[in-house]
Amino acid sequence: MVKLVSTMKTLIPGQWAVPKRFRERVGESAGRQRQMTEDEHLLLVLHAVPEPGVAERAARLFWRDKAGAWKSAGQGSGVGALRGHLGEFEDAVDRQEQRLRAASSATEYFEVLKAATPLHRTSRNLLRTLQEAREAIDDRELINLRDRAGEVERAAELLVSEARDGLDFTSAQQAEAQAKVSLELARDGHKLNTIAAVFLPITALASIFSMTLRSGLETWFSPWLFWVIVAAGVGLGFTMKARLKPQSSLDSARGERAT
């Protein structure tokens, strides 16, 4: 005959008339998700929906007695509490799927992935625990709950996969856009170096011998010729700037990353 009472301190509520072995196997923390059976009693030690960045898992306890009646620790009465537990996971997956559909940047994909990874791990262990419980106890409700847990686990797995793919694609797209900008800047730098190489000898000679040599143009159409040459030089400078367009290349790359 199994003793149903014990004074050992555990997560199991004191008013629950569970087998003594349950209290001996459940400590003061949640531990891993698992099921226990003893004398036709079933105890499920499950985890609540995980919060991103929180390592500790909140315990959820569900007990089915010999007569098939369900009780839960703070989650309501009857098997509806266990259904509600699964419903929380379904809602959590739906929320992350909505965030995934709205994500467009690497940061947003990473935030979804950070939340979806522990959600997938917890739902996978939840499915394993319910499958073991189904094999231990012949209960039609456990079949339905296990099937729902399987759908949640599959949805969470797809969520993690799509979030990781989105993050990888966005990172690759940004790297490609950055490589394109770097190539254009390298080409523009080559053009500037070519122009500098062409005019370097003239600049060097002018620096050595100064610009006071007589050319015959000092008094020709003076001073209008001087201003014409200045204007032509400024115009040539703007023409070179328009041909290089380094800033427009950067702007176009940023636009590609944003889309």
mmCIF file of C-alpha atoms in Angstrom:
data_model
loop_
_atom_site.group_PDB
_atom_site.id
_atom_site.type_symbol
_atom_site.label_atom_id
_atom_site.label_comp_id
_atom_site.label_asym_id
_atom_site.label_seq_id
_atom_site.Cartn_x
_atom_site.Cartn_y
_atom_site.Cartn_z
ATOM 1 C CA MET A 1 0.000 0.000 0.000
ATOM 2 C CA VAL A 2 1.412 3.406 -0.995
ATOM 3 C CA LYS A 3 1.572 6.105 1.682
ATOM 4 C CA LEU A 4 -0.058 9.294 0.464
ATOM 5 C CA VAL A 5 1.259 11.886 2.914
ATOM 6 C CA SER A 6 4.706 13.230 3.658
ATOM 7 C CA THR A 7 6.197 16.237 5.421
ATOM 8 C CA MET A 8 9.090 16.582 2.938
ATOM 9 C CA LYS A 9 9.337 20.091 1.477
ATOM 10 C CA THR A 10 8.744 20.059 -2.293
ATOM 11 C CA LEU A 11 6.996 22.063 -5.002
ATOM 12 C CA ILE A 12 4.009 19.752 -4.679
ATOM 13 C CA PRO A 13 1.178 21.454 -2.728
ATOM 14 C CA GLY A 14 0.808 20.029 0.748
ATOM 15 C CA GLN A 15 -2.917 19.335 0.328
ATOM 16 C CA TRP A 16 -2.352 17.018 -2.614
ATOM 17 C CA ALA A 17 -2.719 13.366 -1.600
ATOM 18 C CA VAL A 18 -0.009 12.189 -3.957
ATOM 19 C CA PRO A 19 2.143 9.081 -3.432
ATOM 20 C CA LYS A 20 5.133 9.597 -1.168
ATOM 21 C CA ARG A 21 7.502 8.721 -3.995
ATOM 22 C CA PHE A 22 6.402 11.845 -5.885
ATOM 23 C CA ARG A 23 7.396 14.099 -3.013
ATOM 24 C CA GLU A 24 10.704 12.303 -2.678
ATOM 25 C CA ARG A 25 11.529 12.856 -6.364
ATOM 26 C CA VAL A 26 10.445 16.506 -6.608
ATOM 27 C CA GLY A 27 12.638 19.106 -4.942
ATOM 28 C CA GLU A 28 12.265 22.824 -4.350
ATOM 29 C CA SER A 29 13.156 23.805 -7.940
ATOM 30 C CA ALA A 30 11.572 22.856 -11.238
ATOM 31 C CA GLY A 31 14.374 20.725 -12.657
ATOM 32 C CA ARG A 32 13.796 19.256 -16.087
ATOM 33 C CA GLN A 33 10.355 18.577 -17.520
ATOM 34 C CA ARG A 34 9.302 15.034 -16.682
ATOM 35 C CA GLN A 35 6.421 12.724 -15.768
ATOM 36 C CA MET A 36 6.056 10.360 -12.836
ATOM 37 C CA THR A 37 3.666 7.476 -12.354
ATOM 38 C CA GLU A 38 2.950 5.531 -9.212
ATOM 39 C CA ASP A 39 -0.069 3.396 -8.304
ATOM 40 C CA GLU A 40 -2.054 4.804 -11.270
ATOM 41 C CA HIS A 41 -1.242 8.383 -10.213
ATOM 42 C CA LEU A 42 0.365 10.668 -12.787
ATOM 43 C CA LEU A 43 2.386 13.795 -12.008
ATOM 44 C CA LEU A 44 3.590 16.162 -14.727
ATOM 45 C CA VAL A 45 6.396 18.591 -13.893
ATOM 46 C CA LEU A 46 6.337 21.109 -16.736
ATOM 47 C CA HIS A 47 7.800 24.527 -17.449
ATOM 48 C CA ALA A 48 5.997 27.778 -18.136
ATOM 49 C CA VAL A 49 6.613 29.654 -21.379
ATOM 50 C CA PRO A 50 10.264 30.783 -21.163
ATOM 51 C CA GLU A 51 11.189 34.433 -21.088
ATOM 52 C CA PRO A 52 14.106 35.539 -23.318
ATOM 53 C CA GLY A 53 17.272 36.063 -21.313
ATOM 54 C CA VAL A 54 15.914 34.313 -18.183
ATOM 55 C CA ALA A 55 17.737 31.059 -17.428
ATOM 56 C CA GLU A 56 15.499 29.888 -14.577
ATOM 57 C CA ARG A 57 12.301 28.078 -15.555
ATOM 58 C CA ALA A 58 9.044 28.427 -13.622
ATOM 59 C CA ALA A 59 7.516 25.083 -12.672
ATOM 60 C CA ARG A 60 3.985 24.019 -13.584
ATOM 61 C CA LEU A 61 2.676 20.925 -11.773
ATOM 62 C CA PHE A 62 -0.301 18.848 -12.953
ATOM 63 C CA TRP A 63 -1.576 15.799 -11.079
ATOM 64 C CA ARG A 64 -3.980 13.103 -12.275
ATOM 65 C CA ASP A 65 -5.260 10.841 -9.503
ATOM 66 C CA LYS A 66 -6.489 7.266 -9.728
ATOM 67 C CA ALA A 67 -9.996 8.347 -10.604
ATOM 68 C CA GLY A 68 -8.779 10.412 -13.577
ATOM 69 C CA ALA A 69 -9.376 13.802 -11.928
ATOM 70 C CA TRP A 70 -6.823 16.516 -12.736
ATOM 71 C CA LYS A 71 -5.444 19.190 -10.437
ATOM 72 C CA SER A 72 -2.824 21.873 -11.020
ATOM 73 C CA ALA A 73 -0.675 24.124 -8.852
ATOM 74 C CA GLY A 74 -2.097 27.598 -9.340
ATOM 75 C CA GLN A 75 -3.289 27.068 -12.934
ATOM 76 C CA GLY A 76 -6.928 26.241 -12.262
ATOM 77 C CA SER A 77 -8.761 22.980 -11.795
ATOM 78 C CA GLY A 78 -9.447 20.048 -14.079
ATOM 79 C CA VAL A 79 -7.782 19.094 -17.322
ATOM 80 C CA GLY A 80 -8.642 22.551 -18.654
ATOM 81 C CA ALA A 81 -5.631 23.896 -16.753
ATOM 82 C CA LEU A 82 -3.345 21.639 -18.788
ATOM 83 C CA ARG A 83 -5.096 22.700 -21.983
ATOM 84 C CA GLY A 84 -4.546 26.319 -20.973
ATOM 85 C CA HIS A 85 -0.866 25.572 -20.417
ATOM 86 C CA LEU A 86 -0.554 24.393 -24.006
ATOM 87 C CA GLY A 87 -2.579 27.383 -25.153
ATOM 88 C CA GLU A 88 0.046 29.707 -23.673
ATOM 89 C CA PHE A 89 2.705 28.052 -25.835
ATOM 90 C CA GLU A 90 0.499 28.380 -28.913
ATOM 91 C CA ASP A 91 -0.018 32.071 -28.206
ATOM 92 C CA ALA A 92 3.713 32.584 -27.655
ATOM 93 C CA VAL A 93 4.527 30.969 -31.011
ATOM 94 C CA ASP A 94 1.881 33.109 -32.742
ATOM 95 C CA ARG A 95 3.371 36.293 -31.272
ATOM 96 C CA GLN A 96 6.851 35.413 -32.483
ATOM 97 C CA GLU A 97 5.518 34.504 -35.937
ATOM 98 C CA GLN A 98 3.955 37.970 -36.181
ATOM 99 C CA ARG A 99 7.271 39.546 -35.199
ATOM 100 C CA LEU A 100 9.036 37.402 -37.771
ATOM 101 C CA ARG A 101 6.695 38.520 -40.563
ATOM 102 C CA ALA A 102 7.335 42.159 -39.646
ATOM 103 C CA ALA A 103 11.120 41.771 -39.304
ATOM 104 C CA SER A 104 13.316 43.481 -41.909
ATOM 105 C CA SER A 105 16.672 44.020 -40.188
ATOM 106 C CA ALA A 106 19.299 41.747 -38.692
ATOM 107 C CA THR A 107 18.512 43.060 -35.199
ATOM 108 C CA GLU A 108 14.811 42.224 -35.526
ATOM 109 C CA TYR A 109 15.544 38.719 -36.823
ATOM 110 C CA PHE A 110 17.990 38.180 -33.962
ATOM 111 C CA GLU A 111 15.402 39.232 -31.364
ATOM 112 C CA VAL A 112 12.925 36.724 -32.788
ATOM 113 C CA LEU A 113 15.583 34.013 -32.813
ATOM 114 C CA LYS A 114 16.560 34.793 -29.210
ATOM 115 C CA ALA A 115 12.950 34.330 -28.089
ATOM 116 C CA ALA A 116 12.151 31.369 -30.342
ATOM 117 C CA THR A 117 15.144 29.194 -29.400
ATOM 118 C CA PRO A 118 14.200 28.580 -25.724
ATOM 119 C CA LEU A 119 10.553 28.347 -26.787
ATOM 120 C CA HIS A 120 11.406 25.523 -29.183
ATOM 121 C CA ARG A 121 13.561 23.729 -26.625
ATOM 122 C CA THR A 122 10.855 23.907 -23.950
ATOM 123 C CA SER A 123 8.081 22.808 -26.309
ATOM 124 C CA ARG A 124 10.213 19.881 -27.502
ATOM 125 C CA ASN A 125 10.701 18.674 -23.920
ATOM 126 C CA LEU A 126 6.997 19.251 -23.271
ATOM 127 C CA LEU A 127 6.136 16.964 -26.189
ATOM 128 C CA ARG A 128 8.538 14.300 -24.927
ATOM 129 C CA THR A 129 7.034 14.437 -21.430
ATOM 130 C CA LEU A 130 3.449 14.140 -22.669
ATOM 131 C CA GLN A 131 4.427 11.247 -24.939
ATOM 132 C CA GLU A 132 5.949 9.417 -21.988
ATOM 133 C CA ALA A 133 2.835 10.159 -19.918
ATOM 134 C CA ARG A 134 0.635 8.827 -22.714
ATOM 135 C CA GLU A 135 2.644 5.599 -22.786
ATOM 136 C CA ALA A 136 2.376 5.252 -18.996
ATOM 137 C CA ILE A 137 -1.309 6.124 -18.559
ATOM 138 C CA ASP A 138 -4.164 5.155 -20.882
ATOM 139 C CA ASP A 139 -6.022 8.463 -21.070
ATOM 140 C CA ARG A 140 -7.748 9.800 -24.196
ATOM 141 C CA GLU A 141 -7.168 13.382 -23.116
ATOM 142 C CA LEU A 142 -3.417 12.798 -22.999
ATOM 143 C CA ILE A 143 -3.512 11.779 -26.665
ATOM 144 C CA ASN A 144 -5.129 15.081 -27.621
ATOM 145 C CA LEU A 145 -2.716 17.060 -25.472
ATOM 146 C CA ARG A 146 0.282 15.222 -26.910
ATOM 147 C CA ASP A 147 -0.895 15.948 -30.447
ATOM 148 C CA ARG A 148 -1.307 19.642 -29.643
ATOM 149 C CA ALA A 149 2.154 19.685 -28.113
ATOM 150 C CA GLY A 150 3.494 18.124 -31.314
ATOM 151 C CA GLU A 151 1.974 20.927 -33.385
ATOM 152 C CA VAL A 152 3.446 23.538 -31.059
ATOM 153 C CA GLU A 153 6.886 21.935 -31.215
ATOM 154 C CA ARG A 154 6.799 21.793 -35.026
ATOM 155 C CA ALA A 155 5.671 25.425 -35.271
ATOM 156 C CA ALA A 156 8.437 26.492 -32.897
ATOM 157 C CA GLU A 157 11.010 24.541 -34.913
ATOM 158 C CA LEU A 158 9.905 26.237 -38.147
ATOM 159 C CA LEU A 159 9.990 29.586 -36.378
ATOM 160 C CA VAL A 160 13.615 29.083 -35.321
ATOM 161 C CA SER A 161 14.591 27.906 -38.804
ATOM 162 C CA GLU A 162 12.928 30.839 -40.590
ATOM 163 C CA ALA A 163 14.343 33.380 -38.139
ATOM 164 C CA ARG A 164 17.854 31.968 -38.609
ATOM 165 C CA ASP A 165 17.437 31.973 -42.403
ATOM 166 C CA GLY A 166 16.199 35.564 -42.311
ATOM 167 C CA LEU A 167 19.161 36.616 -40.167
ATOM 168 C CA ASP A 168 21.641 34.864 -42.484
ATOM 169 C CA PHE A 169 20.059 36.376 -45.605
ATOM 170 C CA THR A 170 20.017 39.887 -44.145
ATOM 171 C CA SER A 171 23.659 39.600 -43.067
ATOM 172 C CA ALA A 172 24.666 38.314 -46.502
ATOM 173 C CA GLN A 173 22.705 41.098 -48.198
ATOM 174 C CA GLN A 174 24.404 43.737 -46.077
ATOM 175 C CA ALA A 175 27.829 42.223 -46.765
ATOM 176 C CA GLU A 176 27.097 42.212 -50.500
ATOM 177 C CA ALA A 177 25.980 45.857 -50.436
ATOM 178 C CA GLN A 178 29.083 46.827 -48.456
ATOM 179 C CA ALA A 179 31.323 44.984 -50.911
ATOM 180 C CA LYS A 180 29.667 46.827 -53.783
ATOM 181 C CA VAL A 181 30.268 50.197 -52.116
ATOM 182 C CA SER A 182 33.888 49.278 -51.382
ATOM 183 C CA LEU A 183 34.411 48.333 -55.038
ATOM 184 C CA GLU A 184 32.936 51.619 -56.268
ATOM 185 C CA LEU A 185 35.048 53.615 -53.822
ATOM 186 C CA ALA A 186 38.141 51.733 -54.991
ATOM 187 C CA ARG A 187 37.325 52.597 -58.594
ATOM 188 C CA ASP A 188 36.790 56.250 -57.699
ATOM 189 C CA GLY A 189 40.098 56.270 -55.836
ATOM 190 C CA HIS A 190 41.816 54.846 -58.902
ATOM 191 C CA LYS A 191 40.346 57.659 -61.020
ATOM 192 C CA LEU A 192 41.627 60.286 -58.591
ATOM 193 C CA ASN A 193 45.056 58.679 -58.525
ATOM 194 C CA THR A 194 45.121 58.681 -62.335
ATOM 195 C CA ILE A 195 44.207 62.379 -62.502
ATOM 196 C CA ALA A 196 46.832 63.195 -59.866
ATOM 197 C CA ALA A 197 49.456 61.223 -61.797
ATOM 198 C CA VAL A 198 48.661 63.109 -65.031
ATOM 199 C CA PHE A 199 48.908 66.558 -63.496
ATOM 200 C CA LEU A 200 51.680 65.835 -60.987
ATOM 201 C CA PRO A 201 54.563 66.795 -63.344
ATOM 202 C CA ILE A 202 52.920 70.104 -64.267
ATOM 203 C CA THR A 203 52.219 70.863 -60.612
ATOM 204 C CA ALA A 204 55.801 70.017 -59.677
ATOM 205 C CA LEU A 205 57.285 72.205 -62.414
ATOM 206 C CA ALA A 206 54.989 75.083 -61.495
ATOM 207 C CA SER A 207 56.030 74.767 -57.858
ATOM 208 C CA ILE A 208 59.738 74.792 -58.750
ATOM 209 C CA PHE A 209 59.756 77.530 -61.375
ATOM 210 C CA SER A 210 56.697 79.474 -60.124
ATOM 211 C CA MET A 211 53.979 80.808 -62.412
ATOM 212 C CA THR A 212 55.586 84.153 -63.332
ATOM 213 C CA LEU A 213 56.949 83.017 -66.701
ATOM 214 C CA ARG A 214 56.040 85.239 -69.617
ATOM 215 C CA SER A 215 53.477 83.561 -71.881
ATOM 216 C CA GLY A 216 52.137 86.494 -73.843
ATOM 217 C CA LEU A 217 48.696 86.119 -72.251
ATOM 218 C CA GLU A 218 49.324 88.565 -69.409
ATOM 219 C CA THR A 219 47.700 91.450 -71.246
ATOM 220 C CA TRP A 220 45.482 89.546 -73.668
ATOM 221 C CA PHE A 221 41.809 90.263 -72.931
ATOM 222 C CA SER A 222 42.845 91.261 -69.417
ATOM 223 C CA PRO A 223 41.268 90.720 -66.921
ATOM 224 C CA TRP A 224 38.504 88.688 -68.590
ATOM 225 C CA LEU A 225 40.760 85.855 -69.668
ATOM 226 C CA PHE A 226 41.770 85.303 -66.033
ATOM 227 C CA TRP A 227 38.193 84.912 -64.893
ATOM 228 C CA VAL A 228 37.355 82.640 -67.829
ATOM 229 C CA ILE A 229 40.202 80.304 -66.842
ATOM 230 C CA VAL A 230 39.083 80.344 -63.183
ATOM 231 C CA ALA A 231 35.509 79.521 -64.185
ATOM 232 C CA ALA A 232 36.696 76.729 -66.469
ATOM 233 C CA GLY A 233 38.749 75.250 -63.619
ATOM 234 C CA VAL A 234 35.790 75.349 -61.213
ATOM 235 C CA GLY A 235 33.555 73.786 -63.848
ATOM 236 C CA LEU A 236 36.077 71.034 -64.469
ATOM 237 C CA GLY A 237 36.183 70.337 -60.726
ATOM 238 C CA PHE A 238 32.391 69.967 -60.497
ATOM 239 C CA THR A 239 32.433 67.716 -63.557
ATOM 240 C CA MET A 240 34.963 65.407 -61.907
ATOM 241 C CA LYS A 241 32.931 65.367 -58.695
ATOM 242 C CA ALA A 242 29.777 64.393 -60.600
ATOM 243 C CA ARG A 243 31.581 61.551 -62.348
ATOM 244 C CA LEU A 244 32.974 60.095 -59.129
ATOM 245 C CA LYS A 245 29.728 60.200 -57.043
ATOM 246 C CA PRO A 246 31.029 58.452 -53.904
ATOM 247 C CA GLN A 247 28.165 59.694 -51.734
ATOM 248 C CA SER A 248 25.451 58.525 -54.118
ATOM 249 C CA SER A 249 26.987 55.052 -54.082
ATOM 250 C CA LEU A 250 26.829 54.955 -50.293
ATOM 251 C CA ASP A 251 23.233 56.145 -50.294
ATOM 252 C CA SER A 252 22.179 53.492 -52.804
ATOM 253 C CA ALA A 253 23.841 50.779 -50.712
ATOM 254 C CA ARG A 254 22.019 51.936 -47.600
ATOM 255 C CA GLY A 255 18.767 51.810 -49.534
ATOM 256 C CA GLU A 256 19.431 48.215 -50.571
ATOM 257 C CA ARG A 257 20.109 47.216 -46.962
ATOM 258 C CA ALA A 258 16.898 48.897 -45.787
ATOM 259 C CA THR A 259 14.820 46.920 -48.266
#
